[in-house]
CSV table of C-alpha atoms in Angstrom, one decimal:
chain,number,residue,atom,x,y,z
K,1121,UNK,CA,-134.1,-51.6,-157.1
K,1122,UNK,CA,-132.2,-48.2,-156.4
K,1123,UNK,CA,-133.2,-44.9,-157.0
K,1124,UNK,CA,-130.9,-42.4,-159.4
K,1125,UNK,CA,-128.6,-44.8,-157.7
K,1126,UNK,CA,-124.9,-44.5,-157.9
K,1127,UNK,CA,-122.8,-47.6,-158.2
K,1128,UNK,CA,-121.1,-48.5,-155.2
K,1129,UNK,CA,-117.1,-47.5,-156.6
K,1130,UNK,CA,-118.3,-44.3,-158.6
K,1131,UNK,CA,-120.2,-43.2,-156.0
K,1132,UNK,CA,-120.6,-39.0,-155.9
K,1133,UNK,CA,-121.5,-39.5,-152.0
K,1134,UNK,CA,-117.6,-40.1,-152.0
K,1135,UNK,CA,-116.7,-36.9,-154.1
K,1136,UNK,CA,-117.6,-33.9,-152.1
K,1137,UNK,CA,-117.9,-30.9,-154.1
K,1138,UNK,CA,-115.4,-27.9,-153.2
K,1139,UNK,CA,-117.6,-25.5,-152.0
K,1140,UNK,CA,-115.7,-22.8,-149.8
K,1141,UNK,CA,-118.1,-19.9,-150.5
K,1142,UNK,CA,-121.4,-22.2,-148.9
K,1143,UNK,CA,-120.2,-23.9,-145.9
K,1144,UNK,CA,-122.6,-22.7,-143.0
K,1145,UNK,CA,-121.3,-21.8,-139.2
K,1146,UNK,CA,-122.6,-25.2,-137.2
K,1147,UNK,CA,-122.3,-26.4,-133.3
K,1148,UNK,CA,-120.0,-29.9,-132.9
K,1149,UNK,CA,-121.2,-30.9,-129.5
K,1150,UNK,CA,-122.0,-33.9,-128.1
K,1151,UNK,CA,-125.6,-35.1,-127.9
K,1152,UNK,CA,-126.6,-35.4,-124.5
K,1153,UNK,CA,-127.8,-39.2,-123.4
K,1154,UNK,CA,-131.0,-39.4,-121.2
K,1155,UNK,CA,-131.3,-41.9,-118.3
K,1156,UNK,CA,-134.9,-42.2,-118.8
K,1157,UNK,CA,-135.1,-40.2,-115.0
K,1158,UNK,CA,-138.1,-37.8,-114.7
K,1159,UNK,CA,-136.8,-34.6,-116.1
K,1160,UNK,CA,-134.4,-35.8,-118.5
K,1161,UNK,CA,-134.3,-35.1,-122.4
K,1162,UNK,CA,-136.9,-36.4,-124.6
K,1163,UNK,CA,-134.6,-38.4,-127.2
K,1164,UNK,CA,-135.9,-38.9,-131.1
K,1165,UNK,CA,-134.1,-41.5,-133.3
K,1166,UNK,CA,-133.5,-40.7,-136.5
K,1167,UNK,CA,-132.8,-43.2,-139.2
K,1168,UNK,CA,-131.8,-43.0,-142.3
K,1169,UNK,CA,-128.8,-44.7,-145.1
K,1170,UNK,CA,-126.8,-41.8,-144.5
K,1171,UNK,CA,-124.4,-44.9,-143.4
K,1172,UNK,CA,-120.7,-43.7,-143.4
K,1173,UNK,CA,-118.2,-40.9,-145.3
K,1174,UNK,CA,-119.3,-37.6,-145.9
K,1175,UNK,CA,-123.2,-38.3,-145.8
K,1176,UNK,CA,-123.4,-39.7,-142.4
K,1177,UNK,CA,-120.6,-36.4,-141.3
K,1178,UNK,CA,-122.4,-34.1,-143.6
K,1179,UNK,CA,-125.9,-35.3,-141.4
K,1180,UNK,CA,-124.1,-35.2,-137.9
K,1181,UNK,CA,-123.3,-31.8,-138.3
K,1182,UNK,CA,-127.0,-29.9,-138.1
K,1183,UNK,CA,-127.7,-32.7,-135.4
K,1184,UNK,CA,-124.9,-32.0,-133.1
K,1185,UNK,CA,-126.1,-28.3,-133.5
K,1186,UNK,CA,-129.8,-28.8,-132.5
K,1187,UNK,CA,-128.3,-31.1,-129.4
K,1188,UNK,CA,-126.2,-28.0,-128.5
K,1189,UNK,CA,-128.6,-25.7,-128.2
K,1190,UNK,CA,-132.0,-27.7,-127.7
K,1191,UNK,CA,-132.1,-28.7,-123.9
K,1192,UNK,CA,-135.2,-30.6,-124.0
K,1193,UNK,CA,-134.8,-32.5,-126.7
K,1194,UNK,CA,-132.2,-34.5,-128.3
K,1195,UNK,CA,-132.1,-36.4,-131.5
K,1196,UNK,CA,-130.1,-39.3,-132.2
K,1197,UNK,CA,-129.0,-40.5,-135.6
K,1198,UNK,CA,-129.7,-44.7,-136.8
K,1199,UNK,CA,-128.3,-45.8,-140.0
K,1200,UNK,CA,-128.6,-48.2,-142.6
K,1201,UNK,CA,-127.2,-49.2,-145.9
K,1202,UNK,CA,-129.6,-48.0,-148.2
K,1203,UNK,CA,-130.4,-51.5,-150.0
K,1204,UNK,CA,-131.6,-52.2,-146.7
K,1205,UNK,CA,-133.5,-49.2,-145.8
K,1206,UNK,CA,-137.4,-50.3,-146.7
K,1207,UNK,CA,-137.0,-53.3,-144.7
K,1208,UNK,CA,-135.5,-52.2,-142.5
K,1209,UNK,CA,-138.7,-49.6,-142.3
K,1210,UNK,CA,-141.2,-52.1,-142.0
K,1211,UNK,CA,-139.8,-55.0,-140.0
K,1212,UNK,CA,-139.0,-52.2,-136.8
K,1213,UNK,CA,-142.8,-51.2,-137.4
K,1214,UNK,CA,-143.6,-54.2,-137.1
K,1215,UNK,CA,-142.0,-55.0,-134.1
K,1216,UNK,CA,-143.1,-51.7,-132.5
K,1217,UNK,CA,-139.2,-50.5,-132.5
K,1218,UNK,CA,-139.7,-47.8,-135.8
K,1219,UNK,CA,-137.9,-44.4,-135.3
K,1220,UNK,CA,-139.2,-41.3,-134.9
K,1221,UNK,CA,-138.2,-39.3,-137.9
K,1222,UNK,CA,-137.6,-41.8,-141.2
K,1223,UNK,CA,-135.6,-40.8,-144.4
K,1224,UNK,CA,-137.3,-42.7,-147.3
K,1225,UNK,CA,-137.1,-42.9,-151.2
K,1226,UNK,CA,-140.2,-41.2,-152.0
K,1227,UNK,CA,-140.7,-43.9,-154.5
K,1228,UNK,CA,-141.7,-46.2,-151.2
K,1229,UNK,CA,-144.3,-43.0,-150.2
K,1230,UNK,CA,-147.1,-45.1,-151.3
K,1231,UNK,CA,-146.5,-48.6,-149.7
K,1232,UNK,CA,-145.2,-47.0,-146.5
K,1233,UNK,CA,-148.4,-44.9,-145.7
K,1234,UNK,CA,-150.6,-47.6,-147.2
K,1235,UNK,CA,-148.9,-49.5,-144.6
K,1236,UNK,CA,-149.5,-46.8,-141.9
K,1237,UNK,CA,-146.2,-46.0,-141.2
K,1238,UNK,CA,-146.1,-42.4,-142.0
K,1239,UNK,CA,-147.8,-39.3,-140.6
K,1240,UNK,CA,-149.3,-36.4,-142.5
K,1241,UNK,CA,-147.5,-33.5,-141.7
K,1242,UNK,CA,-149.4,-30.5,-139.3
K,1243,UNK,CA,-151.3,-28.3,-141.6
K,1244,UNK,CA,-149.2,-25.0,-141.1
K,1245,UNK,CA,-145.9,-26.8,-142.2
K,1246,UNK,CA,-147.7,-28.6,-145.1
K,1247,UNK,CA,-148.4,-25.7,-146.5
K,1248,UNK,CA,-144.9,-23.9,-145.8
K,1249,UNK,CA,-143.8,-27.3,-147.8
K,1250,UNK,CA,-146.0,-26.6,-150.9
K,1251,UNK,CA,-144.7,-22.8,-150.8
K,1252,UNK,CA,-141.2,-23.2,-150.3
K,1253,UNK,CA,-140.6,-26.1,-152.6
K,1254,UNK,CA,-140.7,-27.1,-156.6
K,1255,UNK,CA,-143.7,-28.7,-157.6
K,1256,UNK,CA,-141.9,-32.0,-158.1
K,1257,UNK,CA,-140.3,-32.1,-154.9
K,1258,UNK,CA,-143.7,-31.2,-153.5
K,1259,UNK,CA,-145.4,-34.2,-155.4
K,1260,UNK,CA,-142.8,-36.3,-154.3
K,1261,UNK,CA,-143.2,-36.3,-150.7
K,1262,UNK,CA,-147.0,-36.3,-151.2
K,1263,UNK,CA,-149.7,-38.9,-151.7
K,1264,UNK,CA,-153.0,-38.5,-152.5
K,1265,UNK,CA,-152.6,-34.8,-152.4
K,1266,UNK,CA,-151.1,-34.8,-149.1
K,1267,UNK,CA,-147.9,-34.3,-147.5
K,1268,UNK,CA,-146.2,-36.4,-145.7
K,1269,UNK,CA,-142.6,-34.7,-145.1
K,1270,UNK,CA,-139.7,-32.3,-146.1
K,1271,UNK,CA,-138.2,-32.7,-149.4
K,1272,UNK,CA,-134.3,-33.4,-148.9
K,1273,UNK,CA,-132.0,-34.9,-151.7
K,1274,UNK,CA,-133.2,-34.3,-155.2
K,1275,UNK,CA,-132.0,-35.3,-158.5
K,1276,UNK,CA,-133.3,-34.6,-161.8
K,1277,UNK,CA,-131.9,-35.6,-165.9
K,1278,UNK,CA,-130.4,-34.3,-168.0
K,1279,UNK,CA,-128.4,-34.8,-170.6
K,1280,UNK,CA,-124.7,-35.2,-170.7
K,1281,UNK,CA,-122.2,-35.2,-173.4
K,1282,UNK,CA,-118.7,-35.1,-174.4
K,1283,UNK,CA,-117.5,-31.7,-176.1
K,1284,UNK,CA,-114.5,-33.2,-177.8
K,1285,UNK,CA,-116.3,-36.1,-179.5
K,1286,UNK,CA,-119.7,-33.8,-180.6
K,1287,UNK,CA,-116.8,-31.4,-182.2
K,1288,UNK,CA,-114.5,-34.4,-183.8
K,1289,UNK,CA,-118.0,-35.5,-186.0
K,1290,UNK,CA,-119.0,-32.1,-186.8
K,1291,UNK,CA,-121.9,-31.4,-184.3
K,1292,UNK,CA,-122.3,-28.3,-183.4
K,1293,UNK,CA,-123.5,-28.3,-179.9
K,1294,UNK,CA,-125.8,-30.4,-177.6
K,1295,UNK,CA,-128.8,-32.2,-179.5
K,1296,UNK,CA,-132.7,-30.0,-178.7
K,1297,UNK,CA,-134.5,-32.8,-180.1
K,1298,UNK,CA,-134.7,-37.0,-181.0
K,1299,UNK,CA,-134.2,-36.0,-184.6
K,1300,UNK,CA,-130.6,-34.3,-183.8
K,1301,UNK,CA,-130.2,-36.4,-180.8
K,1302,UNK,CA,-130.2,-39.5,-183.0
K,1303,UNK,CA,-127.9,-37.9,-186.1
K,1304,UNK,CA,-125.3,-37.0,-183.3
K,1305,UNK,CA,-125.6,-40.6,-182.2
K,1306,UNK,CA,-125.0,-41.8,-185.4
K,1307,UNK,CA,-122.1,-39.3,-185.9
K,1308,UNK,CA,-120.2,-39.9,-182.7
K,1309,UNK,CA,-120.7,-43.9,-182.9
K,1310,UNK,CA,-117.5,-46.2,-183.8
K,1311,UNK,CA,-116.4,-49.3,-184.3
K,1312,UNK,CA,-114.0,-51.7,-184.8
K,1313,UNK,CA,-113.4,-53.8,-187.8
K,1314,UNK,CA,-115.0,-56.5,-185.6
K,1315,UNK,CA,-118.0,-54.9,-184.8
K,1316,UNK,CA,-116.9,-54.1,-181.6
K,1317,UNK,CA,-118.3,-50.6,-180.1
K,1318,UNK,CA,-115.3,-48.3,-179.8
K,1319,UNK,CA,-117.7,-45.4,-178.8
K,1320,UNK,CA,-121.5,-45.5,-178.0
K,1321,UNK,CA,-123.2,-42.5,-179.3
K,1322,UNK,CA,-125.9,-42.6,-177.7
K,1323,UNK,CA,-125.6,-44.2,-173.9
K,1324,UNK,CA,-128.4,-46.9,-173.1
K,1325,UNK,CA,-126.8,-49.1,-170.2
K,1326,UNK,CA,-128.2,-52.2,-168.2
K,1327,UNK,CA,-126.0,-51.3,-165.4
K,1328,UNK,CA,-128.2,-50.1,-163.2
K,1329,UNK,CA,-131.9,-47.8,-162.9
K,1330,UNK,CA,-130.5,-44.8,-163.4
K,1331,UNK,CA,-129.0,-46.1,-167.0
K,1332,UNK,CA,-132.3,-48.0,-167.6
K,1333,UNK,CA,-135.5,-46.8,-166.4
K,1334,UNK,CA,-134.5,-43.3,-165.1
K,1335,UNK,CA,-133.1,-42.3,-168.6
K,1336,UNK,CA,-136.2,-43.8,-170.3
K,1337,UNK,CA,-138.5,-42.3,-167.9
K,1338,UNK,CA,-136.7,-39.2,-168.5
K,1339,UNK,CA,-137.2,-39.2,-172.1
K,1340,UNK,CA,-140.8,-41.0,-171.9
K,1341,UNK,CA,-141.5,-36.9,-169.3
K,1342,UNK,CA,-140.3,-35.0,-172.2
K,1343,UNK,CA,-142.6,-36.9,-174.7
K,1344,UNK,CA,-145.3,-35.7,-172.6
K,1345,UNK,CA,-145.9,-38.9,-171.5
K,1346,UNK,CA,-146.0,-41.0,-168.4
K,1347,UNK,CA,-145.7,-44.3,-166.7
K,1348,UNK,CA,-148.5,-44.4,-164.3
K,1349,UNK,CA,-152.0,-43.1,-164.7
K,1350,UNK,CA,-152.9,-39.9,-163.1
K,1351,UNK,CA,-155.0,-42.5,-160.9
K,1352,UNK,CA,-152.4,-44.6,-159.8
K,1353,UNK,CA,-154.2,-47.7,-161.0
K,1354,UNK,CA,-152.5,-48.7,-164.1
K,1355,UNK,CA,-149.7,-48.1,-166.2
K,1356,UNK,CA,-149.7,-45.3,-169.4
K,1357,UNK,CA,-146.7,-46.2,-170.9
K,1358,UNK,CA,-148.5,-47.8,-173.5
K,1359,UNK,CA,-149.4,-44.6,-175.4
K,1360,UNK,CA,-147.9,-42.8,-178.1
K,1361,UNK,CA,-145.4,-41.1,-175.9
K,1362,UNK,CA,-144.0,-44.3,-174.5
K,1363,UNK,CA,-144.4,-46.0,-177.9
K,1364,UNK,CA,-141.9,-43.1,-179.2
K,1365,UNK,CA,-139.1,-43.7,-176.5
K,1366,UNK,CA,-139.3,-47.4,-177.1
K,1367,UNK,CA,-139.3,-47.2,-180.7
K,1368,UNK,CA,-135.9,-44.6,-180.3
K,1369,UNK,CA,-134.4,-46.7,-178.0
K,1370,UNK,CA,-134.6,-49.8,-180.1
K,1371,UNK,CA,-133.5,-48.2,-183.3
K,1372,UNK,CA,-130.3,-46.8,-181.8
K,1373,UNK,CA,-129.4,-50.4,-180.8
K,1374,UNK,CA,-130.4,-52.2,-183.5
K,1375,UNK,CA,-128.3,-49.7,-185.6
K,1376,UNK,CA,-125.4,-50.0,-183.5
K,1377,UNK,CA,-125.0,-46.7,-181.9
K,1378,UNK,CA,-126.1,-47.8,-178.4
K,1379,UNK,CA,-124.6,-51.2,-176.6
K,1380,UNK,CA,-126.2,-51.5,-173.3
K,1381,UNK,CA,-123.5,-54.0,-172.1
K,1382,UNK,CA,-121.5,-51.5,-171.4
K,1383,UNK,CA,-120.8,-49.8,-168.4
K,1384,UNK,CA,-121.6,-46.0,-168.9
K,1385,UNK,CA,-120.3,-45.6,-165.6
K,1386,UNK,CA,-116.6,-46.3,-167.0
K,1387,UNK,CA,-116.9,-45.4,-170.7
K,1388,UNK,CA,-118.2,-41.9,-170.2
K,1389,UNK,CA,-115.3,-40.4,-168.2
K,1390,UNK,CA,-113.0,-42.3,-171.0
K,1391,UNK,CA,-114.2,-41.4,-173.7
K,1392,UNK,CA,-116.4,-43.8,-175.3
K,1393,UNK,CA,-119.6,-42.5,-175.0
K,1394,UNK,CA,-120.9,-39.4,-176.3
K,1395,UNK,CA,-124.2,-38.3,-175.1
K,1396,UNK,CA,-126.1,-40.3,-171.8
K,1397,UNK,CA,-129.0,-39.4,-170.0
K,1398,UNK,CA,-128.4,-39.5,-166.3
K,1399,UNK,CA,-128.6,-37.8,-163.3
K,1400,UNK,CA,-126.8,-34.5,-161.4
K,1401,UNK,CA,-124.9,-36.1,-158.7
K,1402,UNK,CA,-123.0,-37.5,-161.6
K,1403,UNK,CA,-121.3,-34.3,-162.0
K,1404,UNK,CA,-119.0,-34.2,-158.4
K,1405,UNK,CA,-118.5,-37.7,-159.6
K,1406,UNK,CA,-117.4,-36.9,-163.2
K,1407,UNK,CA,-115.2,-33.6,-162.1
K,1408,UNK,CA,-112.8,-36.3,-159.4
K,1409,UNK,CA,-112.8,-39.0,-162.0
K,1410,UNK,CA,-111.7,-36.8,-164.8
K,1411,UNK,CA,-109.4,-34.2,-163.6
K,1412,UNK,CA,-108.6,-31.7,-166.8
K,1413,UNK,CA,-110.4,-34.5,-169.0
K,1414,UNK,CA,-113.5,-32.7,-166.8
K,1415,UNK,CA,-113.5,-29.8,-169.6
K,1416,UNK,CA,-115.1,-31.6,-172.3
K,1417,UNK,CA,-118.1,-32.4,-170.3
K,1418,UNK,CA,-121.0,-30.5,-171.0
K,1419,UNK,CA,-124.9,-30.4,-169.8
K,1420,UNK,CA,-128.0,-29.5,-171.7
K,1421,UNK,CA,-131.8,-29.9,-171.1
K,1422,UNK,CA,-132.9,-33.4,-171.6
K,1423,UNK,CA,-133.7,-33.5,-175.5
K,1424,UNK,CA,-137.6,-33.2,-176.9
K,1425,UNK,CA,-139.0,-34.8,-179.5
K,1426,UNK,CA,-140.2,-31.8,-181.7
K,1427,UNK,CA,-138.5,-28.0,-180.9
K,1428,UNK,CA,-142.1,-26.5,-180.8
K,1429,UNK,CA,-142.3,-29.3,-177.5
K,1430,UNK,CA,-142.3,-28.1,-173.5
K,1431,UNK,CA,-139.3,-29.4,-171.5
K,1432,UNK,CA,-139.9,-32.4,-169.0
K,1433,UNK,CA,-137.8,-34.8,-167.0
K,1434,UNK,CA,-137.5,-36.9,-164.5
K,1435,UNK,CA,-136.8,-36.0,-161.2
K,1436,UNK,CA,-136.3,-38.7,-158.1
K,1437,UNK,CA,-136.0,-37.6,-154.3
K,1438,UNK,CA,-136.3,-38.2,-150.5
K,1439,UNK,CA,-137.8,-37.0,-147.2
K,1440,UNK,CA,-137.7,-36.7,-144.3
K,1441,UNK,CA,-141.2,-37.6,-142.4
K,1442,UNK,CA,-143.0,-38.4,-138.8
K,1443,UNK,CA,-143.4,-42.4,-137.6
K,1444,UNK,CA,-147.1,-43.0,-137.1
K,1445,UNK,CA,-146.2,-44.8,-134.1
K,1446,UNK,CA,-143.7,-41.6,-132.6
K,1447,UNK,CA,-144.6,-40.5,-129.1
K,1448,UNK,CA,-143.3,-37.4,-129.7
K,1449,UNK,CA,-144.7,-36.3,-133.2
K,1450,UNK,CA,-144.4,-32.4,-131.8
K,1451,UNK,CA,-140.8,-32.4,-131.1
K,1452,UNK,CA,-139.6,-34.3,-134.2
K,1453,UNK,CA,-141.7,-31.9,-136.3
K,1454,UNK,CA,-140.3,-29.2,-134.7
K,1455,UNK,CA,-136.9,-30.6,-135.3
K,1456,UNK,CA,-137.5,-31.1,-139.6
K,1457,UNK,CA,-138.7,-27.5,-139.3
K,1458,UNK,CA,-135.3,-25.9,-138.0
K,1459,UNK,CA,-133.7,-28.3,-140.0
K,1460,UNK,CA,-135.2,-27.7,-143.4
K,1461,UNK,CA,-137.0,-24.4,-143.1
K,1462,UNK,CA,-135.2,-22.2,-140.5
K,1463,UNK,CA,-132.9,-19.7,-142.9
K,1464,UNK,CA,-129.3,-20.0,-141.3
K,1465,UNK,CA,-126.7,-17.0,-142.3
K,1466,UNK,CA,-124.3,-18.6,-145.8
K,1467,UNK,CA,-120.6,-17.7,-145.7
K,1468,UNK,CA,-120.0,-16.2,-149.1
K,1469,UNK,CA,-119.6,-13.2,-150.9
K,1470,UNK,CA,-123.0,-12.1,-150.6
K,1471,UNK,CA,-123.7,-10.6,-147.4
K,1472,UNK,CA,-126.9,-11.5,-145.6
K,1473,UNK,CA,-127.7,-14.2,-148.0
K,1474,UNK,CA,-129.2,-17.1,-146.2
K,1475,UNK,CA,-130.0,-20.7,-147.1
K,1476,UNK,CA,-131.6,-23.7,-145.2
K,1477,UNK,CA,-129.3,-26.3,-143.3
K,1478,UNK,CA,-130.8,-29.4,-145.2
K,1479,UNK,CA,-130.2,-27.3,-148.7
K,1480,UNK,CA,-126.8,-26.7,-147.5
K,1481,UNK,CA,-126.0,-30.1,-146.5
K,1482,UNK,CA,-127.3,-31.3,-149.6
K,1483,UNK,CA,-124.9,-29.5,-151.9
K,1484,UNK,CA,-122.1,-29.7,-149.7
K,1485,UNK,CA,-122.0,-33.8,-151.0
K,1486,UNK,CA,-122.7,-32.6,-154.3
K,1487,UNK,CA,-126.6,-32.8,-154.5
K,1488,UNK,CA,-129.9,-30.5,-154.9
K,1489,UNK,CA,-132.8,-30.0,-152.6
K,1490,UNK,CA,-136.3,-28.9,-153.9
K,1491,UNK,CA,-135.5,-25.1,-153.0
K,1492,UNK,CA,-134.4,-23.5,-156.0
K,1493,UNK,CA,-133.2,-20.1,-154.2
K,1494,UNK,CA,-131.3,-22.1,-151.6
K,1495,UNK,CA,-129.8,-23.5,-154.6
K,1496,UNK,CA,-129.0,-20.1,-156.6
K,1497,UNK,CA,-127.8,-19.1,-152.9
K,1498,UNK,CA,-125.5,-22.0,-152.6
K,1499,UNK,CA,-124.1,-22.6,-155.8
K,1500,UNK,CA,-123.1,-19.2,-156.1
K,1501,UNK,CA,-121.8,-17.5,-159.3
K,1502,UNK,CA,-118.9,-18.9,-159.5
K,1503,UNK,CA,-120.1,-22.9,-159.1
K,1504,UNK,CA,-119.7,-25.2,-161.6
K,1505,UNK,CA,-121.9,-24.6,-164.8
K,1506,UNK,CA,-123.2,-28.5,-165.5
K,1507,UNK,CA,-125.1,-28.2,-162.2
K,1508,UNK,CA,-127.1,-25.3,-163.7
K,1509,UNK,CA,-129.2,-27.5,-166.1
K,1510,UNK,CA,-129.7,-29.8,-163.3
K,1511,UNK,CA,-130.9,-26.8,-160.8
K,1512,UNK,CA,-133.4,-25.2,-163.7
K,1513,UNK,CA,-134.4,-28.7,-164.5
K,1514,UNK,CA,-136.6,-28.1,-161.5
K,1515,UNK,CA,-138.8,-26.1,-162.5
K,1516,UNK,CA,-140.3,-28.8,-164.9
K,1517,UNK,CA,-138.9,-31.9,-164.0
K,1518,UNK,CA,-141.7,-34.7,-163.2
K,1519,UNK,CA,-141.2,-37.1,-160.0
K,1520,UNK,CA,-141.3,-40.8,-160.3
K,1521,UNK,CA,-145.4,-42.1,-159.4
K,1522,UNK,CA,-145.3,-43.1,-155.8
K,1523,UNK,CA,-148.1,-44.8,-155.3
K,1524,UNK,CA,-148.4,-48.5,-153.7
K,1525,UNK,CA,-146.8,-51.1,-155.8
K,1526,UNK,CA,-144.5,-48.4,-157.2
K,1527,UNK,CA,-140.5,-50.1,-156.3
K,1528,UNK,CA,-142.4,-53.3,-157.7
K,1529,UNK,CA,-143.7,-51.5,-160.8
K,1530,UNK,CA,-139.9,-50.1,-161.2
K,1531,UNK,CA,-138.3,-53.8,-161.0
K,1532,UNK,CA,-140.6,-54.8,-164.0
K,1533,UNK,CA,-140.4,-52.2,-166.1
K,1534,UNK,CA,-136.1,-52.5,-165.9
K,1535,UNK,CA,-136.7,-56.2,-167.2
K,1536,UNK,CA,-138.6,-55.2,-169.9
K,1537,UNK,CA,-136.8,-52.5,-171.0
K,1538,UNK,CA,-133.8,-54.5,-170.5
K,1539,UNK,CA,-135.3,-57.4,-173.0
K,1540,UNK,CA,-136.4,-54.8,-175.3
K,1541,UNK,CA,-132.6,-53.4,-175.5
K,1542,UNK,CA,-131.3,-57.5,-176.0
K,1543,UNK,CA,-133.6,-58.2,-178.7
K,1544,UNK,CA,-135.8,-60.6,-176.3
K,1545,UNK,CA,-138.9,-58.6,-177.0
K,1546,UNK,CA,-140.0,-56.0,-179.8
K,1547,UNK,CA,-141.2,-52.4,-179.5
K,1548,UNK,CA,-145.4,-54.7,-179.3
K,1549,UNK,CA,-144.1,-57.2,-177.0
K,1550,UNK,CA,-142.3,-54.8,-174.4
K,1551,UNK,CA,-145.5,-52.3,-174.2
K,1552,UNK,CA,-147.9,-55.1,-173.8
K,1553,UNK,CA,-145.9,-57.0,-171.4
K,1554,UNK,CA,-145.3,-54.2,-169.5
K,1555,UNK,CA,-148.2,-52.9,-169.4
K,1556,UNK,CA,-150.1,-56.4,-168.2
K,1557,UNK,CA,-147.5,-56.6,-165.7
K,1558,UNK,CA,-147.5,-53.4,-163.9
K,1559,UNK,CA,-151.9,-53.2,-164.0
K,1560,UNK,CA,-151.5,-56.5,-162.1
K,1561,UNK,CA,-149.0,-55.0,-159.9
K,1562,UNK,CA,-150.5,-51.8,-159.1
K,1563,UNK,CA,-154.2,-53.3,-158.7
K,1564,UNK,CA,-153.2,-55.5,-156.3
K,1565,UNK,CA,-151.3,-52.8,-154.1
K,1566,UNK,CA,-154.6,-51.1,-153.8
């Protein structure tokens, strides 16, 4: 299972965003290659699924800039697609071959220092982490309280709809809470003589996490609920919160507004859904699909059940962290640090503004880090406005659990939600299962 995954053809990691304003002044040489001769470079591998396209450029750039000016050591980039990434992780531990510096989904946090594979970060630059970064990013690359790395991509929800179609049914604006967000559903929602959906109101998709279980746990965060205990131990989803997003999600199938056979993926930029739940690197990927059509695409806050209700989302992430097993653990911390804390001068109107490299190379491929100035900094005045809900989603977004058993946890609450969608299991027998399902899960990670 994927993160706040894009699918493969849609992918945003293909769409740069224009950014002329934010492009930082970097180094292009060459690494230098030791010979493994006394007084020759120490070299650190890096690997990550920054793969090919603009990721793996967007990556090379800060690299080639610390080989240019760092003498004594080098850093080398290792890639992987990321379906393969994990494994990939624990079969070179394994076999004593891991990198130095890894890249993980910080859904995998748990398993991968359960398993040993990850090293706390130094004091001093955990706590730079906890001060320069959102709380969510911060929980995100920690476990049990401690941090284990650099926050680098993060996404959070929100919600999306189409302008045109709110404004053709006689909403005014984006739904604040269920109540609305279900009337607009029922507003914007056609069909065919046939019964066939000509436009979905209301999003839910089996395409993919990011349709499925990041969009419920998105709207299961601003019921003020949760899917794992506070504990790690057991699942909370069956509560009242979670009992409220299942209960939404059914009756919005099972009255025909929401057909999760469809691809949201391809009936959003068309025009035949009018509100989703997903996440912000959607946006780069919306804009190059869409062209002009790009206009009636608007962004709000994830809706809440009552108005008098705090905001939550969801927010999903990587990070970069320190191999147990590197024999350089210094150097490679040194390294994160220049790369994801070391203020580098930003190319825009505002003079002397400064951001991070990693928070640069971030949302030059159309993403967020964890450091909300960076991403004021960045985006600039003139950036496009859907990304603002996204960046101020931050602030009280909630990251996925990430404790051991977590990707497994993920894979079995999809199914369930998926059968729950399909009329395989009612609102009772989707809680319960899922709830015996992931206690078994989690216990048995522990």
């Amino acid at each position: 299972m994927t993160p706040a995954r894009r699918p493969a053809r849609l992918s945003r990691r293909h769409f740069a965003l224009a950014l002329p304003s934010a492009l930082l002044a970097s180094g292009c040489a060459a690494p230098h290659r030791g010979t493994g001769r006394l007084g020759d470079p120490i070299v650190l591998t890096l690997l990550s699924h920054y793969a090919s396209g603009e990721l793996k450029d967007a990556l090379q750039g800060p690299v080639d800039e610390w080989n240019a000016t760092h003498d004594r050591v080098k850093v080398r980039t290792e890639a992987v697609e990321f379906s393969d990434l994990l494994t990939t992780f624990m079969v070179r531990q394994a076999a004593g071959q891991g990198a130095d510096i890894l890249h993980p989904y910080c859904l995998w946090n748990g398993q991968l220092v359960q398993a040993g594979v990850l090293r706390p970060a130094p004091p001093g630059l955990a706590e730079e982490i906890r001060r320069g970064y959102g709380a969510a990013a911060v929980g995100a690359a920690s476990v049990g309280g401690r941090v284990y790395g650099y926050p680098t991509e993060v996404q959070t929800y929100a919600l999306y709809y189409n302008k045109r179609l709110l404004r053709g049914a006689g909403v005014d604006g984006p739904p604040r809470t269920w109540r609305e967000l279900e009337d607009a559903a029922h507003r914007t929602a056609r069909r065919d003589r046939y019964g066939n959906t000509l436009v979905q109101g209301f999003g839910l998709s089996t395409y993919d996490d990011s349709t499925t279980v990041g969009q419920t746990l998105a709207l299961l965060n601003a019921a003020g609920g949760s899917f794992v205990s506070a504990d790690g131990r057991r699942t909370a989803i069956d509560s009242p919160a979670g009992r409220a997003v299942f209960d939404l999600e059914h009756r919005l199938v099972a009255e025909g507004v929401s057909a999760p056979g469809v691809n949201v993926y391809k009936a959003f930029p068309s025009g035949q859904v009018a509100m989703v739940v997903s996440a912000g690197w959607w946006s780069g990927t919306l804009k190059s699909l869409m062209g002009a059509g790009y206009r009636d695409v608007g962004v709000a806050p994830v809706p809440v059940p009552e108005a008098s209700d705090p905001r939550a989302t969801l927010s999903t992430g990587f990070m970069l962290g320190v191999n147990t097993a590197s024999r350089h653990p210094g150097e490679a911390w040194e390294f994160l640090r220049w790369l994801n804390s070391d203020p580098v001068k930003v190319r825009s109107a505002a003079t002397g503004a400064t951001a991070t490299r990693m928070s640069a190379l971030q949302v030059s491929v159309g993403s967020l880090t964890g450091r909300a100035d960076d991403m004021r900094t960045l985006l600039g005045a003139g950036g496009d406005p859907n990304l603002r809900p996204f960046l101020d989603a931050l602030a009280y977004s909630v990251p996925e659990p990430n404790v051991p058993g977590a990707q497994q946890a993920k894979s079995l609450l999809r199914k369930n939600i998926e059968a729950l969608w399909t009329g395989q299991q009612s609102v009772d027998e989707a809680l319960r299962t899922t709830r015996r399902q992931v206690d078994q899960e989690v216990a048995r990670s522990w």
